[in-house]
Short mmCIF file of C-alpha atoms in Angstrom, two decimals:
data_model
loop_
_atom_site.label_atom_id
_atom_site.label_comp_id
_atom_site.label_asym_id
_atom_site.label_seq_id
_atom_site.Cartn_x
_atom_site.Cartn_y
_atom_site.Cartn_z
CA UNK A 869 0.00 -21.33 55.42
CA UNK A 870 3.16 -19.36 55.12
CA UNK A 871 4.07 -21.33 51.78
CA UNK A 872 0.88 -20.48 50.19
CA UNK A 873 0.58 -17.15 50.84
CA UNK A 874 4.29 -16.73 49.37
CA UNK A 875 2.93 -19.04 46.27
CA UNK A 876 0.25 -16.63 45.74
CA UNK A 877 2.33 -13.99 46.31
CA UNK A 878 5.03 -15.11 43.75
CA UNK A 879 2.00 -16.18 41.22
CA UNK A 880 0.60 -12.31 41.06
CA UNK A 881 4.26 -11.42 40.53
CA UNK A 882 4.32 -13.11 37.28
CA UNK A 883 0.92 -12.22 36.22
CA UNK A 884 2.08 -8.93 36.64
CA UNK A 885 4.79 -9.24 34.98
CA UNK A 886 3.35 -11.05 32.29
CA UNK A 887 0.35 -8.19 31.99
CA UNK A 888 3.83 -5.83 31.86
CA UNK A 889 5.14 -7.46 28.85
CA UNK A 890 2.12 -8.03 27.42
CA UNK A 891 1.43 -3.91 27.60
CA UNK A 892 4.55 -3.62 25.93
CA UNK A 893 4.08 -5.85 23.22
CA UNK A 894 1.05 -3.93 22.40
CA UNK A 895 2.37 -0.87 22.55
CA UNK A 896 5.53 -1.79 20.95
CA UNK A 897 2.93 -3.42 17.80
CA UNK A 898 1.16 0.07 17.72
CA UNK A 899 4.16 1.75 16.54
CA UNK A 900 5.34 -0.47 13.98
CA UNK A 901 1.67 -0.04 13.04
CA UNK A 902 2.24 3.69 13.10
CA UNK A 903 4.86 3.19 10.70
CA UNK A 904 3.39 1.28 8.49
CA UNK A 905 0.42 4.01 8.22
CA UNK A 906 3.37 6.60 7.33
CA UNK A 907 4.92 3.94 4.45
CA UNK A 908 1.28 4.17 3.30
CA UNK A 909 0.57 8.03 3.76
CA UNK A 910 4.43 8.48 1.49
CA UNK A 911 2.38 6.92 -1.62
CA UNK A 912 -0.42 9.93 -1.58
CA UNK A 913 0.37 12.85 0.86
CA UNK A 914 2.65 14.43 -1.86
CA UNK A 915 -0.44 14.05 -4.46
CA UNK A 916 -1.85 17.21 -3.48
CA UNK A 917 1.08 19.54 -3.39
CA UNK A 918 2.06 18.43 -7.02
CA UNK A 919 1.58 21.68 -8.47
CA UNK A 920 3.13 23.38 -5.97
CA UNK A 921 6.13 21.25 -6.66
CA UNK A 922 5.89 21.87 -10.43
CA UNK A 923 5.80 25.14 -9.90
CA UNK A 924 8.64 25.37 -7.16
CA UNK A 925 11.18 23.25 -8.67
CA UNK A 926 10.06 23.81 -12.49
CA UNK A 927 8.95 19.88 -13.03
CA UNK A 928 7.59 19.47 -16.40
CA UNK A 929 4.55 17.43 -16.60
CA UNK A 930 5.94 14.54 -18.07
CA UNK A 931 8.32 14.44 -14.99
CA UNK A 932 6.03 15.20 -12.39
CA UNK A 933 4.18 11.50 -12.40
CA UNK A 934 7.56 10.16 -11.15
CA UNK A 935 7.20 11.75 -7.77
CA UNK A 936 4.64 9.50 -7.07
CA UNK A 937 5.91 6.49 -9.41
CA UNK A 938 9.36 6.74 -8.20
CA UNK A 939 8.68 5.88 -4.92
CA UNK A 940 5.92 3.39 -5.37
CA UNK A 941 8.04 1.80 -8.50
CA UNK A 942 11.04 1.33 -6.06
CA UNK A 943 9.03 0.25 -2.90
CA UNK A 944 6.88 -2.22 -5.10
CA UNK A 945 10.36 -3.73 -7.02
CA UNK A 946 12.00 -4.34 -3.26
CA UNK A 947 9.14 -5.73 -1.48
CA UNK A 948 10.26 -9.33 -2.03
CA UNK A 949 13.75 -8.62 -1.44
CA UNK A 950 12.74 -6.73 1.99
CA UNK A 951 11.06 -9.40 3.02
CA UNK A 952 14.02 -12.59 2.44
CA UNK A 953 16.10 -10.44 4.49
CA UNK A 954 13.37 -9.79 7.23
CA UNK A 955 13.51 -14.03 7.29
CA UNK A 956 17.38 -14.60 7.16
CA UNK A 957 18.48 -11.52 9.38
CA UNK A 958 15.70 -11.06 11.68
CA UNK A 959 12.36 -8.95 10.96
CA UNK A 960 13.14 -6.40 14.07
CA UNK A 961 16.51 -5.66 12.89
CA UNK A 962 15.10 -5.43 8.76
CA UNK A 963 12.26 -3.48 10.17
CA UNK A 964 14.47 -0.87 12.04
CA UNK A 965 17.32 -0.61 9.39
CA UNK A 966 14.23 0.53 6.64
CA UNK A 967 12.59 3.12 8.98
CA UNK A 968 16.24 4.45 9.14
CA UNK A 969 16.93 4.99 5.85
CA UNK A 970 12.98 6.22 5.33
CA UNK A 971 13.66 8.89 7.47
CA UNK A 972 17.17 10.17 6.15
CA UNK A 973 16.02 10.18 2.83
CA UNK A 974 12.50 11.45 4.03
CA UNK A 975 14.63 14.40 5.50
CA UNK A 976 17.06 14.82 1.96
CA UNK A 977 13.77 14.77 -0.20
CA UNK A 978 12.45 17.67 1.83
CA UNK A 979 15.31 20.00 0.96
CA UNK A 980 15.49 18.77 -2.77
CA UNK A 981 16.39 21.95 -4.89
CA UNK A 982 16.00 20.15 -8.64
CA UNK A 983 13.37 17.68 -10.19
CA UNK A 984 16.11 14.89 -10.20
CA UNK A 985 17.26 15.48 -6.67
CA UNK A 986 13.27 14.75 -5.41
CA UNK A 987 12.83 11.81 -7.79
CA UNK A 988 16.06 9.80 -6.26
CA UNK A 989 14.96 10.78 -2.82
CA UNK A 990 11.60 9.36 -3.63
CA UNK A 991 12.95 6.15 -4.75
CA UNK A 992 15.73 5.88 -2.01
CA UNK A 993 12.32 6.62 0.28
CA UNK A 994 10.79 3.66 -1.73
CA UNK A 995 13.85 1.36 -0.98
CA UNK A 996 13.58 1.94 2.52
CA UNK A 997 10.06 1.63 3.18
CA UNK A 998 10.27 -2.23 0.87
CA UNK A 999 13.01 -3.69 3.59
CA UNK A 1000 10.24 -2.07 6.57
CA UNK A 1001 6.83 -3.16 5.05
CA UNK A 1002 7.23 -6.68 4.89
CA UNK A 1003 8.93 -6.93 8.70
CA UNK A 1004 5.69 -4.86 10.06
CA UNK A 1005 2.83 -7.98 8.65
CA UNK A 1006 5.38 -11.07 9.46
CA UNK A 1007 6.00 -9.12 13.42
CA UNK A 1008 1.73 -8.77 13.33
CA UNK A 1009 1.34 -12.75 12.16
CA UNK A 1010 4.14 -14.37 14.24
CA UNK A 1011 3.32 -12.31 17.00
CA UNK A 1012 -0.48 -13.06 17.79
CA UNK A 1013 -1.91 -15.40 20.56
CA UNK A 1014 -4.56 -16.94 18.27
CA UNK A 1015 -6.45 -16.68 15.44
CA UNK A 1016 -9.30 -14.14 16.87
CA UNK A 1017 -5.85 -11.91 18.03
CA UNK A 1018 -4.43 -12.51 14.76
CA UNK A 1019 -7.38 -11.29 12.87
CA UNK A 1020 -7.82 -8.50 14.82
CA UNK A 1021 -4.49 -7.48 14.29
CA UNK A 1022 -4.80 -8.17 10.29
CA UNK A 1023 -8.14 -5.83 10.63
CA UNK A 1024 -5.71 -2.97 12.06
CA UNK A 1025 -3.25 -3.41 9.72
CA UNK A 1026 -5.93 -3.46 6.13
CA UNK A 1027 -7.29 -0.51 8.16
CA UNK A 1028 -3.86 1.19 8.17
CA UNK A 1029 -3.04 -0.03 4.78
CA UNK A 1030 -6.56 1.20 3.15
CA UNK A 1031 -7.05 4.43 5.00
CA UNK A 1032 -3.39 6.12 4.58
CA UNK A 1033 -4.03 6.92 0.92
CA UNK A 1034 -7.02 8.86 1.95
CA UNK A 1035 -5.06 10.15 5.29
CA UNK A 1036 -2.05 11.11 2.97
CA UNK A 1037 -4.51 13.54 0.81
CA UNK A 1038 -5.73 15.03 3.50
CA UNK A 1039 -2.41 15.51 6.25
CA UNK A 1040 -0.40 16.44 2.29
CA UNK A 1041 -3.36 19.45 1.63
CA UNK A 1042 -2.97 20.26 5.36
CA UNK A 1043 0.72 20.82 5.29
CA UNK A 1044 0.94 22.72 2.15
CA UNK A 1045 -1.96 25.09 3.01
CA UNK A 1046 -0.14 25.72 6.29
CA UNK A 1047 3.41 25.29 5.86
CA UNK A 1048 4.39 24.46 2.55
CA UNK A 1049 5.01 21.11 0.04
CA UNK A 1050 8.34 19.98 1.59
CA UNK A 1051 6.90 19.61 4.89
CA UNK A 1052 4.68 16.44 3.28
CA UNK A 1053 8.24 15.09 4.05
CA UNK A 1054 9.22 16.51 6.63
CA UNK A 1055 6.36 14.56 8.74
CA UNK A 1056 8.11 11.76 8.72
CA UNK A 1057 10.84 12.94 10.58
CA UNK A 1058 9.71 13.12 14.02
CA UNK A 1059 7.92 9.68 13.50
CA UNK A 1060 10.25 7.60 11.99
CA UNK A 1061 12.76 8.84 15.35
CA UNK A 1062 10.07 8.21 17.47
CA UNK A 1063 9.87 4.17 15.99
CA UNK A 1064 13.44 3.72 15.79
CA UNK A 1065 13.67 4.81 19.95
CA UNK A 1066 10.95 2.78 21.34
CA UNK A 1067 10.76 -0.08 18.77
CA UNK A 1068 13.77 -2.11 19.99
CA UNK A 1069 12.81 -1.72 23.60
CA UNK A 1070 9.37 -2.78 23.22
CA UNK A 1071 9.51 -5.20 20.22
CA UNK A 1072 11.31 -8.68 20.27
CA UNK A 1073 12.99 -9.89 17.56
CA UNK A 1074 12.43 -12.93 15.92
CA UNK A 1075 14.59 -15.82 15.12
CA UNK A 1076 16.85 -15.66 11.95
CA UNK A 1077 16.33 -18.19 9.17
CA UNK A 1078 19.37 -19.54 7.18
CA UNK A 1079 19.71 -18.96 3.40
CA UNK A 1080 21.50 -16.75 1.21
CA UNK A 1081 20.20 -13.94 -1.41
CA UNK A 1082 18.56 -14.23 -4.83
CA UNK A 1083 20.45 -11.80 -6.41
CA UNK A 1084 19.46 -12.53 -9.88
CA UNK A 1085 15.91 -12.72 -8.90
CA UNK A 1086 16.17 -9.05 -6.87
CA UNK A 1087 17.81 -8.08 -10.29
CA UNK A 1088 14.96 -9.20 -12.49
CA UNK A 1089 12.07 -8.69 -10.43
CA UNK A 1090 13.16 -4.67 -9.84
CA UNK A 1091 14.05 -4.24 -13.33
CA UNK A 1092 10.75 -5.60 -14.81
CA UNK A 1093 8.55 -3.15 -12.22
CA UNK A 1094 10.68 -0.40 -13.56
CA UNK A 1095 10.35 -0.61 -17.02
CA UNK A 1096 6.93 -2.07 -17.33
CA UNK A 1097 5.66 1.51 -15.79
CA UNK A 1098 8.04 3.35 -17.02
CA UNK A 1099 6.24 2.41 -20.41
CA UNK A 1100 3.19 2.61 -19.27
CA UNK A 1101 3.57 5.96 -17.98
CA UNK A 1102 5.12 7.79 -21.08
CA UNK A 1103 2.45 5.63 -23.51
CA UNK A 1104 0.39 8.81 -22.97
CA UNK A 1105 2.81 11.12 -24.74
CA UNK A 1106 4.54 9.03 -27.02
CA UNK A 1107 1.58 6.85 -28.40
CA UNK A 1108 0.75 3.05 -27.49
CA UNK A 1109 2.06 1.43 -30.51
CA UNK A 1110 5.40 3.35 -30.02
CA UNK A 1111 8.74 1.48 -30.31
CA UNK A 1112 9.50 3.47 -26.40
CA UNK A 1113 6.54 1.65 -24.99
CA UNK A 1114 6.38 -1.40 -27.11
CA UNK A 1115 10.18 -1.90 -26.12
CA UNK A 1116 9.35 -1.25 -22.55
CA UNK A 1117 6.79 -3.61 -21.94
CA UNK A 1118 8.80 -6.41 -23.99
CA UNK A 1119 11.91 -5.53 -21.66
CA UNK A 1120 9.86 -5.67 -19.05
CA UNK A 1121 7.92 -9.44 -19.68
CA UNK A 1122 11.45 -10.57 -20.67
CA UNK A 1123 12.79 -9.78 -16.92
CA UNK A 1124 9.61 -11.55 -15.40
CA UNK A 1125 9.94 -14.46 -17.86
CA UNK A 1126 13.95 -14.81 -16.35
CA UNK A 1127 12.49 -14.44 -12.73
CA UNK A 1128 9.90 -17.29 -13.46
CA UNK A 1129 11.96 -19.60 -14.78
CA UNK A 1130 15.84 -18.77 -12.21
CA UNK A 1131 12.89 -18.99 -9.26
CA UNK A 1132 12.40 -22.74 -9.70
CA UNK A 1133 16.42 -23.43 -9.75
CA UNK A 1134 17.47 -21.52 -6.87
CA UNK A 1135 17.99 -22.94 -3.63
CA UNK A 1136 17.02 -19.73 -1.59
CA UNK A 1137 14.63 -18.33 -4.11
CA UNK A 1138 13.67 -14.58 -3.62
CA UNK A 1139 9.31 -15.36 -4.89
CA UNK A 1140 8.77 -18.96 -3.41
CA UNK A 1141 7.21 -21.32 -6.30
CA UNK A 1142 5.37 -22.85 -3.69
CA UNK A 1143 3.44 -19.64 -3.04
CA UNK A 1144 1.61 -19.38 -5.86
CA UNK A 1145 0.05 -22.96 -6.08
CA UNK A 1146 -2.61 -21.66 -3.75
CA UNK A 1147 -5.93 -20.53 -6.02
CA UNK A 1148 -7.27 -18.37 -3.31
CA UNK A 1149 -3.83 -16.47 -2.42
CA UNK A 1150 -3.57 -16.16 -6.23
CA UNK A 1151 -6.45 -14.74 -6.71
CA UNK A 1152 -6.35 -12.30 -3.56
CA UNK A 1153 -2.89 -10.97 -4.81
CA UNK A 1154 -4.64 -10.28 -8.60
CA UNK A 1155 -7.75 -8.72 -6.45
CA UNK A 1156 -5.55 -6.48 -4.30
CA UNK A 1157 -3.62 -5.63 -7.44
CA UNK A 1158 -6.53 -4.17 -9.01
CA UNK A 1159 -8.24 -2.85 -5.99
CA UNK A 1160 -5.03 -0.63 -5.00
CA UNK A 1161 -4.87 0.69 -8.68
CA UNK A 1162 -8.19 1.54 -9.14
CA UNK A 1163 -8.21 3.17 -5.57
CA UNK A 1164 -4.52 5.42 -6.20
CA UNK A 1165 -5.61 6.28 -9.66
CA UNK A 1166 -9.40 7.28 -8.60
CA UNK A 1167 -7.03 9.33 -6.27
CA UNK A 1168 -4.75 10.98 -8.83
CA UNK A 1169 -7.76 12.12 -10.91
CA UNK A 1170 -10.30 12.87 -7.97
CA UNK A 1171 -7.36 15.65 -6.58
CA UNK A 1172 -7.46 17.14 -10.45
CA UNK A 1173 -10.89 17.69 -10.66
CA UNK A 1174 -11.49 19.11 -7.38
CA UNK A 1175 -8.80 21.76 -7.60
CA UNK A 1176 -8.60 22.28 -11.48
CA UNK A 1177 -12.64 21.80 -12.26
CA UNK A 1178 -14.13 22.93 -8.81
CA UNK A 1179 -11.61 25.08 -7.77
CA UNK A 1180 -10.88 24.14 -4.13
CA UNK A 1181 -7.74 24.68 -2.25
CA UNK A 1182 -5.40 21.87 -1.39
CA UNK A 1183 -6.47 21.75 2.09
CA UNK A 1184 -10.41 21.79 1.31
CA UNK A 1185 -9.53 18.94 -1.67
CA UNK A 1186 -7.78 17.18 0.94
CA UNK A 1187 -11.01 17.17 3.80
CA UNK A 1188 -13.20 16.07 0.74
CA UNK A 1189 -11.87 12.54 1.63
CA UNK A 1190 -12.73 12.26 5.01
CA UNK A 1191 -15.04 10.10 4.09
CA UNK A 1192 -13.13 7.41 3.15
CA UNK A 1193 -10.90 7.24 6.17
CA UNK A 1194 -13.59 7.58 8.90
CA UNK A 1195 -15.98 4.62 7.11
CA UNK A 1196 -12.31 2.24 6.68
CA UNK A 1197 -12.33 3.05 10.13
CA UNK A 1198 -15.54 1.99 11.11
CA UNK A 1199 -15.10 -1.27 8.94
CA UNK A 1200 -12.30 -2.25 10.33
CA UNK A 1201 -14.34 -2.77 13.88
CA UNK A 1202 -16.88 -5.01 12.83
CA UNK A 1203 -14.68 -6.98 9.83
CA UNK A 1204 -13.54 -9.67 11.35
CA UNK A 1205 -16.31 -10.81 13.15
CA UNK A 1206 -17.90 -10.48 9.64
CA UNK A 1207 -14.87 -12.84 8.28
CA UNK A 1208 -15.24 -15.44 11.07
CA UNK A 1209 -19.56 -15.67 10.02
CA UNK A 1210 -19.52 -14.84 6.24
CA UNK A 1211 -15.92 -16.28 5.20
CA UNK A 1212 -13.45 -14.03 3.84
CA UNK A 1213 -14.56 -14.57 -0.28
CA UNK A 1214 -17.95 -13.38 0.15
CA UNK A 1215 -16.87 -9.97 2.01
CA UNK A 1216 -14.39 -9.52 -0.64
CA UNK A 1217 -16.87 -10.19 -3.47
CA UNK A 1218 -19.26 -8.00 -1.75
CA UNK A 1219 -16.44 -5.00 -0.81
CA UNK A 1220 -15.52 -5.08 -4.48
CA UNK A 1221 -18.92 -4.99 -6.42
CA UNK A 1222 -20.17 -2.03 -4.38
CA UNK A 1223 -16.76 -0.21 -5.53
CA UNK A 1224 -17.73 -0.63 -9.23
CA UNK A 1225 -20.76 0.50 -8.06
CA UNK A 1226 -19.04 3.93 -6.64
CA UNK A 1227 -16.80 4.32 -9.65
CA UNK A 1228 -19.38 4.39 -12.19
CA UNK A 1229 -21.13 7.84 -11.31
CA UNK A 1230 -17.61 9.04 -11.26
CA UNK A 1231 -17.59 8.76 -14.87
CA UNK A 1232 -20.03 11.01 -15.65
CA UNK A 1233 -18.78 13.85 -13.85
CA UNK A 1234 -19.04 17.34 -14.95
CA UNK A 1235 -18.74 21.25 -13.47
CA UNK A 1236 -22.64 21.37 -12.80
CA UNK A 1237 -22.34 17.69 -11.07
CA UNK A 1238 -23.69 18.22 -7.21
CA UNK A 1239 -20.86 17.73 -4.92
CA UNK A 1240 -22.77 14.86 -2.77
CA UNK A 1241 -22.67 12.52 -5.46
CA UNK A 1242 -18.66 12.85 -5.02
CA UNK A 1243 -19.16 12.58 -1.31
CA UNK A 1244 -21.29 9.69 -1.40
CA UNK A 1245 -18.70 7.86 -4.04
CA UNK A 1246 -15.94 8.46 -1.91
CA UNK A 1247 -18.35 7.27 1.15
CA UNK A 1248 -19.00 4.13 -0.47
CA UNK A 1249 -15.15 3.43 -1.80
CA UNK A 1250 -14.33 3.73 2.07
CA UNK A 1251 -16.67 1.41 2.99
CA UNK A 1252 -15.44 -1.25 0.07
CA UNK A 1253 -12.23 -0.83 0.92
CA UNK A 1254 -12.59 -1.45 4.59
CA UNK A 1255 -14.50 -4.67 3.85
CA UNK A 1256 -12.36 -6.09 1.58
CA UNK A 1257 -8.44 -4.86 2.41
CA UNK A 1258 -8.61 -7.42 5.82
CA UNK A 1259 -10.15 -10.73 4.20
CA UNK A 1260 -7.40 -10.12 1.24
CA UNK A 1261 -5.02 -9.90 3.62
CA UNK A 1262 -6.33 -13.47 5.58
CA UNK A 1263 -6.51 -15.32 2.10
CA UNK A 1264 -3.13 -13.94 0.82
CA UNK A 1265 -1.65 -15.69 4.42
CA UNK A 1266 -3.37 -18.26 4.92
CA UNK A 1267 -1.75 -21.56 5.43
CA UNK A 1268 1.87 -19.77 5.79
CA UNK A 1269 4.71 -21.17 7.61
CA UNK A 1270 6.10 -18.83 10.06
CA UNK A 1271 9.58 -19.11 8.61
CA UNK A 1272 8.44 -18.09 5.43
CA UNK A 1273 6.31 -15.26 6.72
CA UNK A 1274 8.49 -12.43 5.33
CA UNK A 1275 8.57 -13.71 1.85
CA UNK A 1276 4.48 -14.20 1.72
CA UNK A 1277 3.91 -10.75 3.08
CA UNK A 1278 6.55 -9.13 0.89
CA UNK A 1279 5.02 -11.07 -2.09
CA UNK A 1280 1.59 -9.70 -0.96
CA UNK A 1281 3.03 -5.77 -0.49
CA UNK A 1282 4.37 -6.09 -3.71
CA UNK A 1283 1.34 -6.80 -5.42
CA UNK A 1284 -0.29 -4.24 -3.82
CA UNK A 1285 2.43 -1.39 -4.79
CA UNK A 1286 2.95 -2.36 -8.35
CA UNK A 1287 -0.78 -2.77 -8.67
CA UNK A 1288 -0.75 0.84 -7.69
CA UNK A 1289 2.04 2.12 -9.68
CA UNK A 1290 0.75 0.11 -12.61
CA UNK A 1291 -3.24 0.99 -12.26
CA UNK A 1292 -1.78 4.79 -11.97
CA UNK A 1293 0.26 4.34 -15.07
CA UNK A 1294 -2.66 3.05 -17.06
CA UNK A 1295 -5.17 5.08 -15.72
CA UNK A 1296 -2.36 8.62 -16.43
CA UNK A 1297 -1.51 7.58 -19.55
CA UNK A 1298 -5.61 7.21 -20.68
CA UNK A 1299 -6.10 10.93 -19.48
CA UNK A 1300 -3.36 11.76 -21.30
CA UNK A 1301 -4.30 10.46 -24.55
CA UNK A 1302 -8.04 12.12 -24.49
CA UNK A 1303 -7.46 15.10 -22.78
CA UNK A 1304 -7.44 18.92 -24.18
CA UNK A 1305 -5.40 21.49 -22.74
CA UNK A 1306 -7.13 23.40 -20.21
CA UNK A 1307 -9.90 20.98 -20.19
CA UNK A 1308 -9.80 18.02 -17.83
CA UNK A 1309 -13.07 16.61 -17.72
CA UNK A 1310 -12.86 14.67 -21.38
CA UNK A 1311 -9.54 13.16 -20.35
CA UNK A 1312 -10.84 12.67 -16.74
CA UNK A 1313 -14.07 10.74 -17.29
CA UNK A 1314 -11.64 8.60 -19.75
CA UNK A 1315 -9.79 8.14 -16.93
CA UNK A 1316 -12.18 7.20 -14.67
CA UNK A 1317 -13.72 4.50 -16.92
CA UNK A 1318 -10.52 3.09 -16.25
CA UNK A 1319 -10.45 3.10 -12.70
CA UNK A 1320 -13.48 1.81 -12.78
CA UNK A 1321 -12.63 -1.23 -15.17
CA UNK A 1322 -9.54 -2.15 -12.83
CA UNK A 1323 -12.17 -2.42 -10.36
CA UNK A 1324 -14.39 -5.02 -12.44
CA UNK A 1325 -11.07 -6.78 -12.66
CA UNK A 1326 -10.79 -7.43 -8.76
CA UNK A 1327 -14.36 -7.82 -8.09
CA UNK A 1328 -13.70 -11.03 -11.37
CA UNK A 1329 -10.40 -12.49 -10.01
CA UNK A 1330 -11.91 -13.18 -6.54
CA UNK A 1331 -15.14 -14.37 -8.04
CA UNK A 1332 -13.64 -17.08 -10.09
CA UNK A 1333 -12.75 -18.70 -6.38
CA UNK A 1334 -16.83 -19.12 -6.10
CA UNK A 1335 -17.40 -20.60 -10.03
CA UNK A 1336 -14.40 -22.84 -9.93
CA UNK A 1337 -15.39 -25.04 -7.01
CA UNK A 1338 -19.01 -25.41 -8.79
CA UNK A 1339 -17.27 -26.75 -11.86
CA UNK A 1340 -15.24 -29.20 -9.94
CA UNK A 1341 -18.24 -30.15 -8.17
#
C-alpha cells in the first residue's frame, strides 16, 4: 500500500513537472513568435512615416524607396546564410545573436541624423533579422509533438508572417501621429530585450550540425538580390532599356548563374540542390514570391492614395487596414483544419484567385471612388492571405529532414523577402514611369495593374501543381 501510494505520488510529480516544462515551452515559442511578428512589422511600420522622414532628414525621392528596400534587400540576401548557421551552430544561439543585433541597430536607426546613416541602419536591421527568421520556423518544426501541433503552430506563424505588414501600417501611423517617425524604431527596443531575457530560459536549444560555410555562395546569392532591385528600383527614373538597369539585371543573373552552378560542387552548400527537386515546394516558393510582392506593393501604393488622394492622416491611413489583420486572424483559426479536409493546393488556389479578385477594383480607383470598396478589397486580401500564407508554408516543408530544417526555412524566408523587395521594385518603378507630378492616380492605377498581375502569377504557379498530374495521368 505504502509503495503505491509513493508510486502515485512520484508519478503526479513528473506529470507536473512535465505540464511545467511543457508551459514553458509554450511560452518560451510565443516569444520567438513575438519576434518574428516584429521582423515582419520592420518591413512596413516605417511605410507610413515616409514623408515625415523625407521631410526630417531631407531624403530625396529617389532615396527614400531604400528605407524600405534596404532592409528587405539585406534581410532577403541573408536568409539562406541565417539559416546554415542556425543548423551548424545551433538555432537558439543563431536566433538570439540576430534579435541582438536587431535591436542595437533598431536603437542606432532611431537616432539617424542623415539619409545614409538610416539606410545602413536599415540594412544592418535587415542582417540581423536574416540570422533570426530562419531559427524562429526550424525551433516551430523541430519543436512540435505531431503533425496536428505542428500545423497549428505553422497556422500561428503564416498568421504572424501575413498580418505584420498590415500591423506595421497601422502601430507605424500610430507612433508618428503620437510620438514621432523614429519611434517606428524605437518599438523594437523594449521587445527585442524582452526576447533576449526570457528566450534562453524558456527555449532549448537544438543540436548543432557539422559543416562549414558557403562563402562563395553567401557572396553570390547577396550580391545578385542587391543589384537585381537595385535596377529595378531606379528603372523608373532612368528608363528600362537603360545601360544602369540593363547592366544591373545582367550583373545580377550573372551572380545567380555562379550560385547555381558553385551550389552543386560544394560539400556544405549554402541553397541545397536537393531542395528544389520537389514540384510542389517549387511552386509554393514562386507562389509566396508573388503573393508577398503583390501584397507589400498593394501596400506602398494603398498608403499614397489614402494620404495624398484622400487626404487622411497617418494614423487614420494606418486603421484603414484593420481589416486585413483582424480577418488573417480569424483565418488562421479555422486553416488548418481546412488543410487537413481540403489539402493544402486547393486552399492556396482558392486564397490566391479571390486576391486577383480584390486587386482588380483597385485599379480603377479614383477621388470620387466610395471608401467601402477599399475596405472591402483590403477585407478580402486579409482573408486570401490568411488562407493561403499557412498551406504555403506546409508545402514549402514538407518532407524536410530536421537537420536540414534551417536551410529549407531560410530558403523559404528568402523567397518571401526578395519577392517583396522585387514585387515593390517593379510595382515603384511602373508608378514612376506613368505618373504626373502632383497627380498620383494615373501612375497609381498603373501600379496597381501590377500588383494585381503579380497576383495572377501566384494564383498560376500553384495551379500548374493541379494540370501537371492530369498530364501525367
Amino acid at each position: 500500500m505504502t509503495s503505491t501510494i509513493a508510486t502515485q505520488a512520484v508519478a503526479g510529480t513528473t506529470r507536473r513537472s512535465g505540464n511545467a516544462r511543457g508551459r514553458a515551452g509554450s511560452i518560451g515559442l510565443w516569444l520567438v513568435m513575438l519576434a518574428q511578428l516584429m521582423l515582419v512589422l520592420d518591413a512596413t511600420v516605417v511605410n507610413v512615416a515616409l514623408p515625415h522622414i523625407a521631410a526630417d532628414l531631407n531624403f530625396t525621392r529617389a532615396e527614400l524607396s531604400w528605407v524600405l528596400n534596404g532592409y528587405a534587400v539585406a534581410f532577403g540576401g541573408l536568409l539562406l546564410l541565417g539559416g546554415r548557421v542556425g543548423d551548424v551552430f545551433g538555432r537558439r544561439r543563431t536566433f538570439l545573436v540576430g534579435v541582438a543585433a536587431f535591436t542595437i541597430f533598431s536603437l542606432l536607426g532611431g537616432l539617424a541624423t542623415s539619409p545614409l546613416l538610416l539606410v545602413i541602419a536599415r540594412a544592418l536591421q535587415g542582417l540581423g533579422a536574416a540570422f533570426a527568421a530562419p531559427s524562429v520556423l526550424a525551433l516551430i518544426t523541430t519543436s512540435a509533438r505531431d503533425d496536428g501541433a505542428r500545423n497549428r503552430a505553422l497556422a500561428l506563424f503564416s498568421a504572424v508572417a501575413s498580418m505584420g505588414g498590415a500591423l506595421g501600417l497601422i502601430l507605424g501611423g500610430l507612433l508618428t501621429d503620437l510620438t514621432s517617425w523614429r519611434w517606428t524604431l524605437f518599438i523594437n527596443v523594449p521587445i527585442g530585450v524582452l526576447v533576449l531575457i526570457a528566450v534562453p530560459r524558456l527555449v532549448a536549444e537544438t543540436p548543432r550540425r557539422p559543416g562549414r560555410f558557403d562563402v562563395l555562395g553567401a557572396v553570390t546569392a547577396t550580391g545578385g538580390a542587391v543589384a537585381i532591385v537595385w535596377a529595378l528600383i531606379q528603372a523608373g527614373d532612368a528608363g528600362w532599356s537603360s545601360p544602369r538597369t540593363i547592366g544591373g539585371l545582367m550583373v545580377g543573373a550573372a551572380l545567380i548563374a555562379v550560385l547555381a552552378v558553385t551550389e552543386r560542387r560544394v560539400a556544405h552548400p549554402l541553397l541545397r540542390p536537393e531542395l528544389l527537386r520537389s514540384p510542389s515546394r517549387v511552386a509554393a516558393l514562386a507562389a509566396m514570391a508573388a503573393t508577398y510582392g503583390g501584397m507589400l506593393a498593394m501596400f506602398f501604393l494603398m498608403v499614397q492614395y489614402l494620404e495624398e488622394v484622400l487626404h487622411l492622416t497617418p494614423l487614420v491611413t494606418g486603421l484603414a487596414f484593420l481589416p486585413m489583420p483582424l480577418s488573417i486572424f480569424a483565418m488562421s483559426r479555422v486553416v488548418p483544419r481546412l488543410v487537413e479536409r481540403f489539402g493544402a493546393i486547393r486552399l492556396v488556389i482558392l486564397g490566391a484567385a479571390l486576391r486577383v479578385v480584390a486587386f482588380l477594383p483597385l485599379t480603377q480607383l479614383g477621388p470620387d471612388t466610395p471608401f467601402v470598396i477599399v475596405m472591402v478589397a483590403l477585407l478580402l486580401t486579409g482573408i486570401s492571405a490568411g488562407m493561403t500564407f499557412m498551406p504555403l508554408t506546409t508545402l514549402a516543408l514538407r518532407n524536410v529532414e530536421p537537420e536540414h530544417a534551417g536551410s529549407a526555412s531560410g530558403l523559404f524566408q528568402t523567397m518571401q523577402q526578395l519577392g517583396g523587395a522585387v514585387g515593390l521594385a517593379i510595382v515603384a518603378s511602373t508608378f514612376a514611369a506613368f505618373a504626373f507630378p502632383g497627380d498620383f492616380l494615373t501612375g497609381g492605377r498603373a501600379g496597381f495593374w501590377s500588383a494585381t498581375i503579380l497576383s495572377a502569377l501566384a494564383l498560376a504557379a500553384v495551379v500548374g501543381l493541379v494540370i501537371r498530374p492530369r498530364k501525367a495521368a
